[in-house]
Coordinates of C-alpha atoms and ligand atoms in Angstrom, one line a residue:
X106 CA -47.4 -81.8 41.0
X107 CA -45.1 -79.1 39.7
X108 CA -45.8 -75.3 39.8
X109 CA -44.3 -73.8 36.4
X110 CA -43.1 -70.2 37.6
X111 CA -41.5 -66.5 37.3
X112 CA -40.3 -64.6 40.7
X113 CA -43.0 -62.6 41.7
X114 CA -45.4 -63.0 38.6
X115 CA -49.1 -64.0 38.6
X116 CA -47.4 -67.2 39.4
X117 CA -46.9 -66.6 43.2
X118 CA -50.8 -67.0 43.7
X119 CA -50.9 -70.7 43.2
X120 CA -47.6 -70.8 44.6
X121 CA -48.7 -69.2 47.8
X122 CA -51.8 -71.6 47.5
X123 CA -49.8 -74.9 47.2
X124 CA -48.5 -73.9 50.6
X125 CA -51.4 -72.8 52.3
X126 CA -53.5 -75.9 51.4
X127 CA -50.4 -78.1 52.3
X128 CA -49.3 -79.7 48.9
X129 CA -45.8 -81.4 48.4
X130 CA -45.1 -79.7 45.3
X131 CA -42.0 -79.1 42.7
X132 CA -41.4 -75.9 41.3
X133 CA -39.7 -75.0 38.2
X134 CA -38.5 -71.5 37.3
X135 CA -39.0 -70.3 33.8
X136 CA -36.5 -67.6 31.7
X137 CA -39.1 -65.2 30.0
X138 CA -36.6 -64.0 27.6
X139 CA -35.3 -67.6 26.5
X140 CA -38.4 -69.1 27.1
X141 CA -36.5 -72.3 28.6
X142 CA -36.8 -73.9 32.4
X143 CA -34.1 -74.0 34.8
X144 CA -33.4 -77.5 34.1
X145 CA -33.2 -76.4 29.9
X146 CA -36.9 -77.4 28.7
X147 CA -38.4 -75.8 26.2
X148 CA -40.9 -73.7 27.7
X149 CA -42.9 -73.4 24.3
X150 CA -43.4 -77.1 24.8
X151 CA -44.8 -76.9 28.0
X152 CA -47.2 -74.2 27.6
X153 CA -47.7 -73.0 23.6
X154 CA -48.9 -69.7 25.0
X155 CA -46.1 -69.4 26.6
X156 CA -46.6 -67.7 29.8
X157 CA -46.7 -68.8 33.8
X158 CA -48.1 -69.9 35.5
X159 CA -48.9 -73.9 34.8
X160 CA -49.6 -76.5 36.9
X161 CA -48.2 -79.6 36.2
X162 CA -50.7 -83.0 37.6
X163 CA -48.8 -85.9 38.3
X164 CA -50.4 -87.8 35.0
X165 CA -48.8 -85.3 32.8
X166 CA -51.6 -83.1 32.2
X167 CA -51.2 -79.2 32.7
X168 CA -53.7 -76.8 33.4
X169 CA -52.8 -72.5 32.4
X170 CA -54.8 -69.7 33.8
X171 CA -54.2 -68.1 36.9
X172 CA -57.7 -68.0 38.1
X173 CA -58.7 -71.6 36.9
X174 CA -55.6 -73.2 38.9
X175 CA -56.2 -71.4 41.9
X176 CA -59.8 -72.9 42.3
X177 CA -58.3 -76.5 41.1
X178 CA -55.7 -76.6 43.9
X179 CA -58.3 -75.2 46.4
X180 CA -61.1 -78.0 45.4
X181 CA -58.5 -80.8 45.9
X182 CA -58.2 -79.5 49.4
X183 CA -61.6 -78.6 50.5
X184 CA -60.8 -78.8 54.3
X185 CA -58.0 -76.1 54.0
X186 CA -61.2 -73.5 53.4
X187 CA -59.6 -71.5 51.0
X188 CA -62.4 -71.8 48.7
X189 CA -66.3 -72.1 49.3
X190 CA -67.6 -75.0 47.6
X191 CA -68.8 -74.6 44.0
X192 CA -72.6 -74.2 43.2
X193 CA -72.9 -72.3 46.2
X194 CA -73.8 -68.3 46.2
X195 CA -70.4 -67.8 48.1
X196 CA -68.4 -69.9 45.2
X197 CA -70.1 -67.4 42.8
X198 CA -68.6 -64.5 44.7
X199 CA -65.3 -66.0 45.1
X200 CA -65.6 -66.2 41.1
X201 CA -66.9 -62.3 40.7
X202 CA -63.3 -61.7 42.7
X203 CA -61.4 -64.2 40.7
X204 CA -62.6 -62.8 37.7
X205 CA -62.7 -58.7 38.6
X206 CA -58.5 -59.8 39.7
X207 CA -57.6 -61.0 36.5
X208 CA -60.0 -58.6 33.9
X209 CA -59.1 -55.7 35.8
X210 CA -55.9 -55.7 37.9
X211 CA -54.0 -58.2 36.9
X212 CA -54.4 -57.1 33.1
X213 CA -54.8 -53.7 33.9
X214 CA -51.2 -53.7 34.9
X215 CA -49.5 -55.6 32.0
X216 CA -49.0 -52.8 29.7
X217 CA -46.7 -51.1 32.6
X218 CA -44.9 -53.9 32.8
X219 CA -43.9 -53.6 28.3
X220 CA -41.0 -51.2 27.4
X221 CA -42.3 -50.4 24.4
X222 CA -45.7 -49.0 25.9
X223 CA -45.9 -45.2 25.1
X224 CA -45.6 -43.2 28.5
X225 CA -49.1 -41.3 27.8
X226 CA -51.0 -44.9 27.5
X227 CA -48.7 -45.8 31.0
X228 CA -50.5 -42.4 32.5
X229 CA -53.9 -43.5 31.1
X230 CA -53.3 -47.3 33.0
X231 CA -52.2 -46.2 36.3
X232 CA -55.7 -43.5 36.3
X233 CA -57.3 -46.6 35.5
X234 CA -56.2 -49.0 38.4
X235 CA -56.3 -45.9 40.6
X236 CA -60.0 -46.1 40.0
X237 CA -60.3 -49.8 40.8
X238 CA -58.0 -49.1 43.8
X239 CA -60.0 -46.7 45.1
X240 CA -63.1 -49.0 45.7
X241 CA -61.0 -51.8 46.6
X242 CA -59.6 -49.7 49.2
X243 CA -62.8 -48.9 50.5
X244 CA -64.1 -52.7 50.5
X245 CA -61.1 -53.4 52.5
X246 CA -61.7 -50.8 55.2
X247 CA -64.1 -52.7 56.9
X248 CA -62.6 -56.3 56.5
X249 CA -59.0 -57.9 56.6
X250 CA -59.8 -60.2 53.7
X251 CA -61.7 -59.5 50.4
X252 CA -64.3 -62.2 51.6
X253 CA -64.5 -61.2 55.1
X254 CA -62.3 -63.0 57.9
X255 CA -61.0 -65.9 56.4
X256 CA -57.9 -65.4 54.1
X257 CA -59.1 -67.4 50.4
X258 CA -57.4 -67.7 47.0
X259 CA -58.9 -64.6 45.9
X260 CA -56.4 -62.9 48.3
X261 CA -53.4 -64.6 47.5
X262 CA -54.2 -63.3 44.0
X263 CA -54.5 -60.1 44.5
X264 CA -51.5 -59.5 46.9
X265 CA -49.8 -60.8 44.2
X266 CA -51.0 -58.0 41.6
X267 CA -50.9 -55.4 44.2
X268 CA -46.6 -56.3 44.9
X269 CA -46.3 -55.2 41.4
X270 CA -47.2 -51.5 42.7
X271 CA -43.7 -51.3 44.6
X272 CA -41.7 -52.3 41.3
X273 CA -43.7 -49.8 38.9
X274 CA -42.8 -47.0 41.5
X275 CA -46.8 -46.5 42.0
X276 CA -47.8 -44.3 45.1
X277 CA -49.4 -46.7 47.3
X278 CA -50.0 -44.1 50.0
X279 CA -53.5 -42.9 48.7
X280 CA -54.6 -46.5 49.5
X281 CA -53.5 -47.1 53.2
X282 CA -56.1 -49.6 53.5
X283 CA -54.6 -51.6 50.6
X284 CA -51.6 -51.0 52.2
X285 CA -52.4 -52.7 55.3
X286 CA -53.7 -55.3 53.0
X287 CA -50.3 -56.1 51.5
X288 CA -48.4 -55.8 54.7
X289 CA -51.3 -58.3 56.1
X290 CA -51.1 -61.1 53.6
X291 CA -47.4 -60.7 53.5
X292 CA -46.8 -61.6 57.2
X293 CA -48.6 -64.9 56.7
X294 CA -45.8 -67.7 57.3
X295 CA -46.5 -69.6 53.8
X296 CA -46.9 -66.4 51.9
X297 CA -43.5 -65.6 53.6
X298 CA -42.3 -69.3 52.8
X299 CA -43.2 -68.5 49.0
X300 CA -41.2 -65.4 48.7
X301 CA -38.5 -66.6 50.4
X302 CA -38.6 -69.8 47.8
X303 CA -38.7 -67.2 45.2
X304 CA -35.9 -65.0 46.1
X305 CA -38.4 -62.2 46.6
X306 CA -37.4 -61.5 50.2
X307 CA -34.6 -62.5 52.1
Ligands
GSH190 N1 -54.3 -65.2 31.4 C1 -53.1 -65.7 32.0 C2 -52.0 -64.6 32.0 C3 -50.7 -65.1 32.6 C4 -49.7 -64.0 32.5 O1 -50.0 -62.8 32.2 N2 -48.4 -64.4 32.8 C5 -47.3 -63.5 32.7 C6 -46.7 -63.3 34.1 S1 -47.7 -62.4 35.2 C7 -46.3 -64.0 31.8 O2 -46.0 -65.2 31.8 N3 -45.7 -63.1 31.0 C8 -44.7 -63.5 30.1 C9 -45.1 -63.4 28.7 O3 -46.3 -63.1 28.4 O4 -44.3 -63.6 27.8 C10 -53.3 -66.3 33.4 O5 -54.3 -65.8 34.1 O6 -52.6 -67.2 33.9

């Protein structure tokens, strides 16, 4: 399979997931502002909306959405545990997470990230995730992973949103649980392994 991507986007979660599950996997970087692949594609033609991350199967079919791929690649591997199994209440959890990550963080952050966002919207944004933050940082006072002990997709998403804190010049420091989280997920060897691979970290 082939993992469609951007350095550090929303596109290091399934990256970080094809490692920890133990895929053999090709990746493909993507220029946002040509909207071609490194090897010249069209990027248009491999996902009309036009954004990371996709997963390429190896029949040719794709699958988009950050939250949907992370729970394919998971399921394919069920003995890697990085997911409970689906029509259990734990599965409907893992989905609560899935979903609060992408509604409310991931989201939450995009208009930060546009240059034409008006600075007094960018103050209202940041109040917002500072509100999610705050509970999230309380939730992970009393457990290393969102889920309890056992690291799960739902955390390689969310370290991935909560790197973009760093570039946005966000003060983390009201959050040191959050903190801890970040420096925790990022000392795992294939979390490491994906940076490296995408020239995040040296
Ligand atoms: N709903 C999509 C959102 C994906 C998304 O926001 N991707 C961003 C990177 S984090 C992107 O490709 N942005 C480029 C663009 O929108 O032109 C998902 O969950 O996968």
């Amino acid at each position: 399979m082939k993992l469609y991507f951007l350095p550090g986007a929303c596109s290091l979660s399934p990256h970080i997931v094809l490692r920890e599950a133990g895929y053999d996997f090709d990746l493909e970087q993507v220029n946002n502002q040509e909207k071609k692949t490194k090897s010249g594609l069209d990027y248009w033609g491999i996902n009309a909306k036009g954004q990371v991350p996709v997963l390429e199967l190896d029949n040719g079919e794709r699958i988009t959405e950050c939250p949907v791929i992370l729970q394919y690649l998971a399921d394919q591997k069920p003995a890697s545990g990085l997911i409970p199994a689906t029509g259990t209440m734990e599965r409907v959890r893992m989905q609560e997470w899935l979903n609060f990550i992408t509604s409310e963080l991931h989201k939450g952050f995009s208009p930060l990230f546009r240059p034409t966002t008006p600075d007094a919207y960018k103050d209202i944004t940041k109040d917002n995730l500072g509100k999610r933050f705050d509970w999230l940082d309380k939730h992970l006072a009393t457990r290393p992973y969102l889920t309890g002990e056992k690291f799960t997709v739902a955390d390689a998403y969310l370290f991935t949103v909560l790197r973009w804190s760093g570039r946005l010049n966000i003060d983390m420091s009201k959050w040191p649980n959050l903190n801890a989280f970040i420096d925790r997920i990022a000392a795992r060897p294939k979390v490491h392994e994906a940076m490296v691979a995408e020239g995040l970290v040296k």
